[in-house]
Short mmCIF file of C-alpha atoms and ligand atoms in Angstrom, two decimals:
data_model
loop_
_atom_site.label_atom_id
_atom_site.label_comp_id
_atom_site.label_asym_id
_atom_site.label_seq_id
_atom_site.Cartn_x
_atom_site.Cartn_y
_atom_site.Cartn_z
CA MET Y 1 101.77 101.97 49.78
CA LYS Y 2 105.30 103.42 49.96
CA ARG Y 3 106.04 105.55 46.89
CA THR Y 4 108.90 104.31 44.69
CA LYS Y 5 111.57 106.89 43.85
CA VAL Y 6 111.83 107.32 40.08
CA GLY Y 7 114.04 109.25 37.66
CA ILE Y 8 113.43 110.39 34.08
CA LEU Y 9 116.24 110.00 31.52
CA GLY Y 10 115.73 112.46 28.67
CA ALA Y 11 113.44 114.57 30.89
CA THR Y 12 113.80 117.67 28.71
CA GLY Y 13 112.48 116.22 25.42
CA ALA Y 14 108.92 115.82 24.08
CA VAL Y 15 108.33 112.50 25.84
CA GLY Y 16 110.35 113.50 28.93
CA GLN Y 17 108.13 116.57 29.43
CA ARG Y 18 105.08 114.33 29.25
CA PHE Y 19 106.57 112.09 31.97
CA VAL Y 20 107.20 115.15 34.16
CA GLN Y 21 103.58 116.19 33.68
CA LEU Y 22 101.91 112.78 34.13
CA LEU Y 23 103.94 111.87 37.22
CA GLU Y 24 102.89 114.99 39.15
CA GLY Y 25 101.22 113.74 42.35
CA HIS Y 26 101.38 110.10 41.22
CA PRO Y 27 100.14 107.88 44.07
CA TRP Y 28 102.84 105.19 43.62
CA PHE Y 29 105.84 107.05 42.16
CA GLU Y 30 107.81 110.06 43.36
CA VAL Y 31 110.10 111.82 40.85
CA THR Y 32 113.41 112.41 42.61
CA GLU Y 33 115.75 112.74 39.61
CA LEU Y 34 115.66 114.36 36.17
CA ALA Y 35 118.48 113.73 33.71
CA ALA Y 36 119.34 114.74 30.14
CA SER Y 37 122.35 115.59 27.96
CA GLU Y 38 125.35 117.67 28.95
CA ARG Y 39 123.56 120.64 27.35
CA SER Y 40 120.98 120.54 30.14
CA ALA Y 41 122.92 119.03 33.05
CA GLY Y 42 123.62 121.40 35.94
CA LYS Y 43 120.64 123.67 35.16
CA SER Y 44 117.38 123.73 37.09
CA TYR Y 45 114.67 121.91 35.12
CA ALA Y 46 112.86 125.21 34.47
CA GLU Y 47 116.07 126.70 33.00
CA ALA Y 48 116.82 123.57 30.97
CA VAL Y 49 113.43 123.58 29.22
CA GLU Y 50 113.13 127.37 28.88
CA GLY Y 51 111.67 128.14 25.46
CA ARG Y 52 111.02 124.46 24.71
CA TRP Y 53 108.37 123.45 27.26
CA LYS Y 54 105.66 122.55 24.78
CA LEU Y 55 102.75 121.29 26.89
CA SER Y 56 99.65 123.39 27.38
CA ALA Y 57 99.81 123.33 31.23
CA ASP Y 58 102.78 124.96 33.06
CA ILE Y 59 105.81 123.02 34.30
CA PRO Y 60 104.67 121.30 37.52
CA ASP Y 61 106.03 123.07 40.64
CA TYR Y 62 107.73 119.92 41.96
CA ALA Y 63 110.00 119.79 38.89
CA ARG Y 64 110.91 123.47 38.37
CA GLU Y 65 113.83 123.62 40.77
CA LEU Y 66 115.06 120.02 40.47
CA ARG Y 67 118.65 120.09 39.20
CA VAL Y 68 119.03 118.23 35.89
CA LYS Y 69 121.79 115.62 36.05
CA LYS Y 70 123.78 113.70 33.46
CA CYS Y 71 122.39 110.31 32.43
CA GLU Y 72 124.78 108.33 34.58
CA PRO Y 73 124.10 105.78 37.33
CA GLY Y 74 124.33 107.26 40.82
CA LEU Y 75 120.86 108.79 40.64
CA ASP Y 76 118.82 108.57 43.85
CA CYS Y 77 115.98 106.37 42.59
CA GLU Y 78 115.05 102.73 42.05
CA LEU Y 79 113.39 102.96 38.63
CA VAL Y 80 114.19 105.15 35.62
CA PHE Y 81 111.81 106.01 32.83
CA GLY Y 82 113.68 106.26 29.52
CA ALA Y 83 112.85 109.05 27.03
CA LEU Y 84 116.26 109.32 25.41
CA ASP Y 85 117.16 109.89 21.82
CA SER Y 86 117.75 106.46 20.31
CA SER Y 87 121.30 107.42 19.24
CA VAL Y 88 122.30 107.20 22.94
CA ALA Y 89 119.51 105.28 24.69
CA GLY Y 90 120.81 101.72 24.15
CA ALA Y 91 124.14 102.08 25.94
CA ILE Y 92 122.80 104.34 28.71
CA GLU Y 93 119.89 102.00 29.50
CA SER Y 94 122.20 98.95 29.59
CA GLU Y 95 124.49 100.79 32.00
CA PHE Y 96 121.58 101.60 34.33
CA ALA Y 97 120.35 97.99 34.25
CA GLU Y 98 123.89 96.75 35.03
CA GLU Y 99 123.95 99.04 38.06
CA GLY Y 100 120.67 97.65 39.42
CA TYR Y 101 118.05 100.15 38.20
CA PHE Y 102 114.72 99.07 36.75
CA VAL Y 103 114.57 100.72 33.30
CA VAL Y 104 111.19 101.34 31.65
CA SER Y 105 112.08 102.64 28.20
CA ASN Y 106 110.41 104.29 25.22
CA SER Y 107 113.32 103.95 22.85
CA ARG Y 108 113.68 101.33 20.16
CA ASN Y 109 117.17 100.05 21.07
CA HIS Y 110 116.29 97.05 23.29
CA ARG Y 111 112.84 96.22 21.88
CA PHE Y 112 114.03 93.10 20.08
CA ASP Y 113 116.48 91.81 22.69
CA GLU Y 114 115.48 88.17 23.33
CA ASP Y 115 115.07 88.62 27.08
CA VAL Y 116 113.41 92.07 27.03
CA PRO Y 117 109.62 92.35 27.17
CA LEU Y 118 108.18 94.68 24.50
CA MET Y 119 105.22 95.59 26.65
CA SER Y 120 101.72 96.89 26.30
CA ALA Y 121 100.18 96.40 29.73
CA GLU Y 122 96.73 95.35 28.48
CA VAL Y 123 98.07 93.09 25.76
CA ASN Y 124 100.99 91.00 27.00
CA PRO Y 125 101.48 91.20 30.78
CA GLY Y 126 102.64 87.56 30.69
CA HIS Y 127 105.81 88.63 28.83
CA LEU Y 128 107.11 90.05 32.12
CA GLU Y 129 108.24 86.44 32.73
CA LEU Y 130 111.18 87.30 30.45
CA LEU Y 131 112.61 89.47 33.24
CA LYS Y 132 113.69 86.30 35.05
CA ARG Y 133 116.02 85.59 32.10
CA GLN Y 134 117.83 88.93 32.29
CA LYS Y 135 121.23 88.45 33.91
CA THR Y 136 121.75 92.04 35.04
CA LYS Y 137 121.15 93.28 38.60
CA GLY Y 138 118.49 95.66 37.27
CA LYS Y 139 115.96 94.97 34.49
CA ILE Y 140 114.79 96.52 31.20
CA VAL Y 141 111.23 96.69 29.91
CA THR Y 142 110.39 98.60 26.71
CA ASN Y 143 107.35 100.25 25.15
CA SER Y 144 106.47 99.83 21.53
CA ASN Y 145 106.66 102.48 18.86
CA CYS Y 146 103.95 105.14 19.33
CA THR Y 147 102.15 104.39 16.04
CA ILE Y 148 101.32 100.81 16.86
CA MET Y 149 100.61 101.12 20.60
CA GLY Y 150 96.91 101.93 20.14
CA VAL Y 151 96.43 99.70 17.09
CA THR Y 152 97.94 96.68 18.84
CA ILE Y 153 95.32 96.86 21.60
CA ALA Y 154 92.62 96.64 18.91
CA LEU Y 155 94.47 93.80 17.13
CA LYS Y 156 94.72 91.91 20.45
CA ALA Y 157 90.95 92.12 20.97
CA LEU Y 158 90.37 90.83 17.41
CA MET Y 159 93.04 88.13 17.58
CA ASP Y 160 91.54 86.73 20.80
CA ALA Y 161 88.01 86.74 19.38
CA PHE Y 162 88.48 85.67 15.75
CA GLY Y 163 92.17 85.04 14.99
CA LEU Y 164 94.05 87.21 12.47
CA GLN Y 165 95.50 86.33 9.06
CA GLU Y 166 96.55 89.73 7.70
CA ALA Y 167 96.47 93.39 8.67
CA MET Y 168 97.02 96.42 6.45
CA LEU Y 169 97.89 99.64 8.32
CA PHE Y 170 97.96 103.15 6.83
CA SER Y 171 99.18 105.72 9.37
CA MET Y 172 98.73 109.48 9.55
CA GLN Y 173 101.23 110.51 12.22
CA ALA Y 174 101.43 113.75 14.19
CA ILE Y 175 104.48 116.00 14.06
CA SER Y 176 105.11 115.71 17.82
CA GLY Y 177 106.00 112.07 17.12
CA ALA Y 178 109.32 113.34 15.77
CA GLY Y 179 110.30 115.04 19.04
CA TYR Y 180 111.30 118.71 19.31
CA PRO Y 181 111.94 120.67 17.07
CA GLY Y 182 111.10 117.73 14.79
CA VAL Y 183 109.94 118.17 11.20
CA PRO Y 184 110.67 121.69 9.81
CA SER Y 185 107.47 123.73 9.41
CA LEU Y 186 108.31 124.41 5.73
CA ASP Y 187 108.25 120.65 5.09
CA ILE Y 188 104.98 119.84 6.85
CA LEU Y 189 102.63 122.85 6.71
CA GLY Y 190 99.98 122.27 4.02
CA ASN Y 191 101.70 119.00 3.14
CA ILE Y 192 101.89 115.24 3.74
CA VAL Y 193 105.25 113.49 3.85
CA PRO Y 194 104.84 109.84 2.77
CA PHE Y 195 108.02 108.64 4.49
CA ILE Y 196 109.21 108.37 8.11
CA SER Y 197 112.59 106.74 8.39
CA GLY Y 198 112.42 103.24 9.91
CA GLU Y 199 108.74 103.56 10.81
CA GLU Y 200 107.23 101.01 8.42
CA GLU Y 201 109.69 98.35 9.53
CA LYS Y 202 108.77 98.97 13.21
CA THR Y 203 105.06 99.01 12.40
CA GLU Y 204 105.27 95.70 10.54
CA THR Y 205 107.29 93.85 13.20
CA GLU Y 206 106.64 95.20 16.71
CA PRO Y 207 102.97 94.14 16.98
CA LEU Y 208 104.02 90.57 16.11
CA LYS Y 209 106.36 90.41 19.12
CA ILE Y 210 103.83 92.04 21.48
CA LEU Y 211 101.12 89.63 20.31
CA GLY Y 212 103.52 86.65 20.34
CA LYS Y 213 103.85 83.75 22.77
CA LEU Y 214 106.42 83.21 25.46
CA ALA Y 215 108.79 80.50 24.18
CA GLU Y 216 112.00 78.84 25.28
CA LYS Y 217 114.04 81.33 23.25
CA GLY Y 218 112.41 84.69 23.83
CA ILE Y 219 109.05 85.39 22.19
CA GLU Y 220 107.59 83.43 19.28
CA ASN Y 221 106.03 86.07 17.02
CA ALA Y 222 102.29 86.05 16.27
CA GLY Y 223 101.73 84.25 12.97
CA PHE Y 224 99.87 86.81 10.87
CA ARG Y 225 101.27 89.31 8.33
CA ILE Y 226 101.25 93.11 8.50
CA SER Y 227 101.80 95.61 5.71
CA ALA Y 228 102.21 99.29 6.68
CA HIS Y 229 102.28 102.69 4.95
CA CYS Y 230 103.50 105.46 7.30
CA ASN Y 231 102.88 109.15 6.65
CA ARG Y 232 103.63 112.39 8.51
CA VAL Y 233 100.68 114.79 8.48
CA PRO Y 234 100.31 118.38 9.79
CA VAL Y 235 98.55 117.38 13.03
CA TYR Y 236 100.15 118.43 16.32
CA ASN Y 237 99.36 115.40 18.53
CA GLY Y 238 97.61 112.07 17.83
CA HIS Y 239 98.37 109.26 15.43
CA THR Y 240 95.46 108.09 13.26
CA VAL Y 241 95.70 104.67 11.60
CA CYS Y 242 93.35 103.23 8.95
CA VAL Y 243 93.32 99.45 9.37
CA SER Y 244 92.00 96.57 7.24
CA VAL Y 245 92.05 93.04 8.65
CA LYS Y 246 91.51 89.53 7.39
CA LEU Y 247 90.20 87.24 10.13
CA GLU Y 248 90.60 83.50 10.63
CA LYS Y 249 87.00 83.06 11.71
CA LYS Y 250 83.99 84.80 10.11
CA ALA Y 251 82.30 87.52 12.20
CA SER Y 252 79.31 89.80 11.82
CA VAL Y 253 79.75 93.56 12.17
CA GLU Y 254 78.00 93.35 15.54
CA GLU Y 255 80.32 90.60 16.81
CA PHE Y 256 83.32 92.56 15.54
CA LYS Y 257 82.24 95.71 17.40
CA ARG Y 258 81.46 93.76 20.57
CA ALA Y 259 84.92 92.14 20.63
CA LEU Y 260 86.52 95.60 20.57
CA ALA Y 261 84.14 97.30 22.98
CA GLU Y 262 84.27 94.54 25.59
CA PHE Y 263 88.04 94.09 25.60
CA ARG Y 264 89.68 94.54 29.02
CA GLY Y 265 93.18 93.76 30.27
CA GLU Y 266 94.96 93.19 33.58
CA PRO Y 267 95.40 96.95 34.24
CA GLN Y 268 91.59 97.29 34.34
CA GLY Y 269 91.19 94.26 36.63
CA LEU Y 270 93.89 95.56 38.96
CA LYS Y 271 92.51 99.13 38.76
CA LEU Y 272 95.99 100.55 38.12
CA PRO Y 273 96.13 104.34 38.65
CA SER Y 274 96.74 105.18 34.96
CA ALA Y 275 94.50 102.49 33.46
CA PRO Y 276 91.50 103.82 31.52
CA GLU Y 277 88.22 102.17 32.47
CA LYS Y 278 87.93 100.82 28.91
CA PRO Y 279 91.10 100.52 26.78
CA ILE Y 280 89.05 100.82 23.57
CA VAL Y 281 86.23 103.31 23.06
CA LEU Y 282 84.01 102.89 19.99
CA ARG Y 283 82.58 105.89 18.14
CA GLU Y 284 79.53 105.33 15.96
CA GLU Y 285 79.51 108.71 14.16
CA PRO Y 286 80.55 108.36 10.48
CA ASP Y 287 83.30 111.00 10.77
CA ARG Y 288 85.07 109.94 14.00
CA PRO Y 289 87.64 109.47 15.45
CA GLN Y 290 89.26 112.85 14.86
CA ALA Y 291 92.49 113.97 16.54
CA ARG Y 292 91.04 117.35 17.46
CA LEU Y 293 87.94 115.89 19.12
CA ASP Y 294 88.91 112.48 20.51
CA LEU Y 295 92.56 112.71 21.48
CA MET Y 296 92.07 113.13 25.23
CA ALA Y 297 89.52 110.32 25.69
CA GLY Y 298 90.39 108.48 28.92
CA LYS Y 299 92.99 111.18 29.71
CA GLY Y 300 94.85 110.24 26.52
CA MET Y 301 95.11 106.54 27.48
CA VAL Y 302 92.29 105.22 25.30
CA THR Y 303 92.40 103.88 21.74
CA THR Y 304 89.39 105.36 19.97
CA VAL Y 305 88.04 103.17 17.17
CA GLY Y 306 85.48 104.22 14.58
CA ARG Y 307 84.26 103.70 11.01
CA ILE Y 308 83.94 99.94 11.46
CA ARG Y 309 82.65 98.44 8.20
CA GLU Y 310 83.08 95.48 5.88
CA ASP Y 311 86.04 95.55 3.51
CA PRO Y 312 85.62 94.23 -0.05
CA LEU Y 313 89.22 92.91 -0.13
CA MET Y 314 89.86 91.86 3.46
CA ASP Y 315 87.06 91.24 6.04
CA PHE Y 316 86.74 94.52 7.96
CA LYS Y 317 88.16 98.02 7.98
CA PHE Y 318 88.23 100.68 10.70
CA VAL Y 319 90.12 103.73 11.99
CA THR Y 320 92.06 104.03 15.26
CA LEU Y 321 93.32 107.14 17.04
CA SER Y 322 95.68 107.28 20.02
CA HIS Y 323 97.75 109.95 21.73
CA ASN Y 324 101.37 109.48 20.68
CA THR Y 325 103.11 111.00 23.71
CA ILE Y 326 100.61 109.65 26.29
CA ARG Y 327 99.28 106.21 25.22
CA GLY Y 328 102.11 105.90 22.69
CA ALA Y 329 104.91 106.83 25.09
CA ALA Y 330 104.98 108.26 28.64
CA GLY Y 331 101.49 107.15 29.73
CA ALA Y 332 102.05 103.61 28.47
CA ALA Y 333 105.43 103.41 30.23
CA ILE Y 334 103.90 104.60 33.50
CA LEU Y 335 101.15 101.98 33.13
CA ASN Y 336 103.83 99.31 32.54
CA ALA Y 337 105.64 100.47 35.69
CA GLU Y 338 102.38 100.36 37.68
CA LEU Y 339 101.82 96.76 36.51
CA ILE Y 340 105.41 95.89 37.48
CA LYS Y 341 104.87 97.40 40.93
CA ALA Y 342 101.47 95.74 41.37
CA LYS Y 343 103.15 92.39 40.61
CA GLU Y 344 105.83 93.23 43.20
CA LEU Y 345 108.65 93.00 40.65
CA ILE Y 346 110.13 96.19 42.13
P1 NAP V 401 113.41 114.58 21.91
O1 NAP V 401 112.34 115.58 22.10
O2 NAP V 401 114.41 114.81 20.82
O3 NAP V 401 114.21 114.41 23.33
C1 NAP V 401 115.40 113.67 23.43
C2 NAP V 401 115.93 113.64 24.86
O4 NAP V 401 117.19 112.92 24.85
C3 NAP V 401 116.24 115.04 25.45
O5 NAP V 401 115.94 115.03 26.82
C4 NAP V 401 117.75 115.16 25.26
O6 NAP V 401 118.37 116.01 26.22
C5 NAP V 401 118.19 113.73 25.48
N1 NAP V 401 119.51 113.47 24.87
C6 NAP V 401 119.89 113.70 23.59
N2 NAP V 401 121.20 113.37 23.43
C7 NAP V 401 121.64 112.95 24.63
C8 NAP V 401 122.90 112.49 25.13
N3 NAP V 401 123.99 112.40 24.33
N4 NAP V 401 123.00 112.12 26.43
C9 NAP V 401 121.93 112.21 27.25
N5 NAP V 401 120.71 112.65 26.85
C10 NAP V 401 120.56 113.02 25.56
O7 NAP V 401 112.83 113.12 21.63
P2 NAP V 401 111.38 112.49 22.05
O8 NAP V 401 110.41 112.69 20.97
O9 NAP V 401 111.07 112.94 23.43
O10 NAP V 401 111.72 110.94 22.04
C11 NAP V 401 112.47 110.31 23.08
C12 NAP V 401 112.50 108.80 22.81
O11 NAP V 401 111.17 108.29 22.84
C13 NAP V 401 113.05 108.47 21.40
O12 NAP V 401 113.80 107.29 21.48
C14 NAP V 401 111.79 108.29 20.57
O13 NAP V 401 111.98 107.44 19.46
C15 NAP V 401 110.82 107.68 21.59
N6 NAP V 401 109.40 107.93 21.36
C16 NAP V 401 108.92 109.17 21.01
C17 NAP V 401 107.53 109.35 20.84
C18 NAP V 401 106.92 110.68 20.47
O14 NAP V 401 105.68 110.71 20.20
N7 NAP V 401 107.65 111.78 20.43
C19 NAP V 401 106.68 108.29 21.06
C20 NAP V 401 107.19 107.04 21.42
C21 NAP V 401 108.55 106.88 21.58
P3 NAP V 401 118.72 117.58 25.91
O15 NAP V 401 117.41 118.29 25.93
O16 NAP V 401 119.59 117.94 27.05
O17 NAP V 401 119.36 117.62 24.57
#
């Protein structure tokens, strides 16, 4: 298969660096362009991220000498991955779509546009139908917020098997979720901050669009209710979410576990390069999942679920863990792009 030329907008940030890393040697995509703000434009990538490359492996060789450009159309690629600060992402992504680029974004700006799929490749591949309604030469597809990406895969498995009435989510979110330099160390070390601006609103609404149905006017939201508490905790990577759910149909603990463990999506059927073999991995130990131990399951693309038990108020409670810059951002966007390519939409 001919590799598609891709660019990364916001290549120097926390999510952008993850894209640069995950796309090294990708069988379907070749990174030909890296772009960021005027602060970085004109420098080699290695110079632009000097002192702020925060991943444990070195900058991949292919990217070191690539010249960072401004985020303006004219880039030599067909598809751009978006990892831009949301203060600028909306307008820049629209401009790229107008000029004919396929935009696969991580930012919140276009998530609720009527004709834009808010995608999680395993959960709602059918929402790609919305692309036909976009009037621009290029197209925009978005990822969800990092906190709910992993949880929504679990909710999809449960909704399909038993139906959902209510979900209560209590997040413990890593500091890397705030980008770099993010939360000041004096605010987060030895502390928990029980507020992340805008996060509870996103957590309560985005899963309902992802789990919704294609309708004449955009997506008809899924009909259950979500309540969320979002907290920043002193963990480097990995968002943990404690979840309680009320089901429409009664289930035993065994049936509940089976529905999660057996869940598969189109990326698994199509054997997409970034698809984990199983999107959900169950842990039976009483003290798992833990960010330090389970974060890299399935190369960071898996949602690890543990502590499944009955809930005295709702029906069941459990804990999910997913990697916020891989499954919650760059990895999920790459999986979306693989699905788009497999369906010959680019
Ligand atoms: P970040 O570390 O702050 O990086 C922001 C990027 O945007 C940098 O490359 C920066 O370039 C670029 N940028 C800033 N202002 C710009 C401008 N005026 N013009 C062009 N480029 C500009 O942020 P992040 O954590 O990677 O997040 C990126 C996006 O992904 C955000 O929308 C965020 O909400 C979303 N997201 C983040 C996570 C996560 O876990 N971190 C997860 C899911 C989604 P310079 O380096 O040149 O300033």
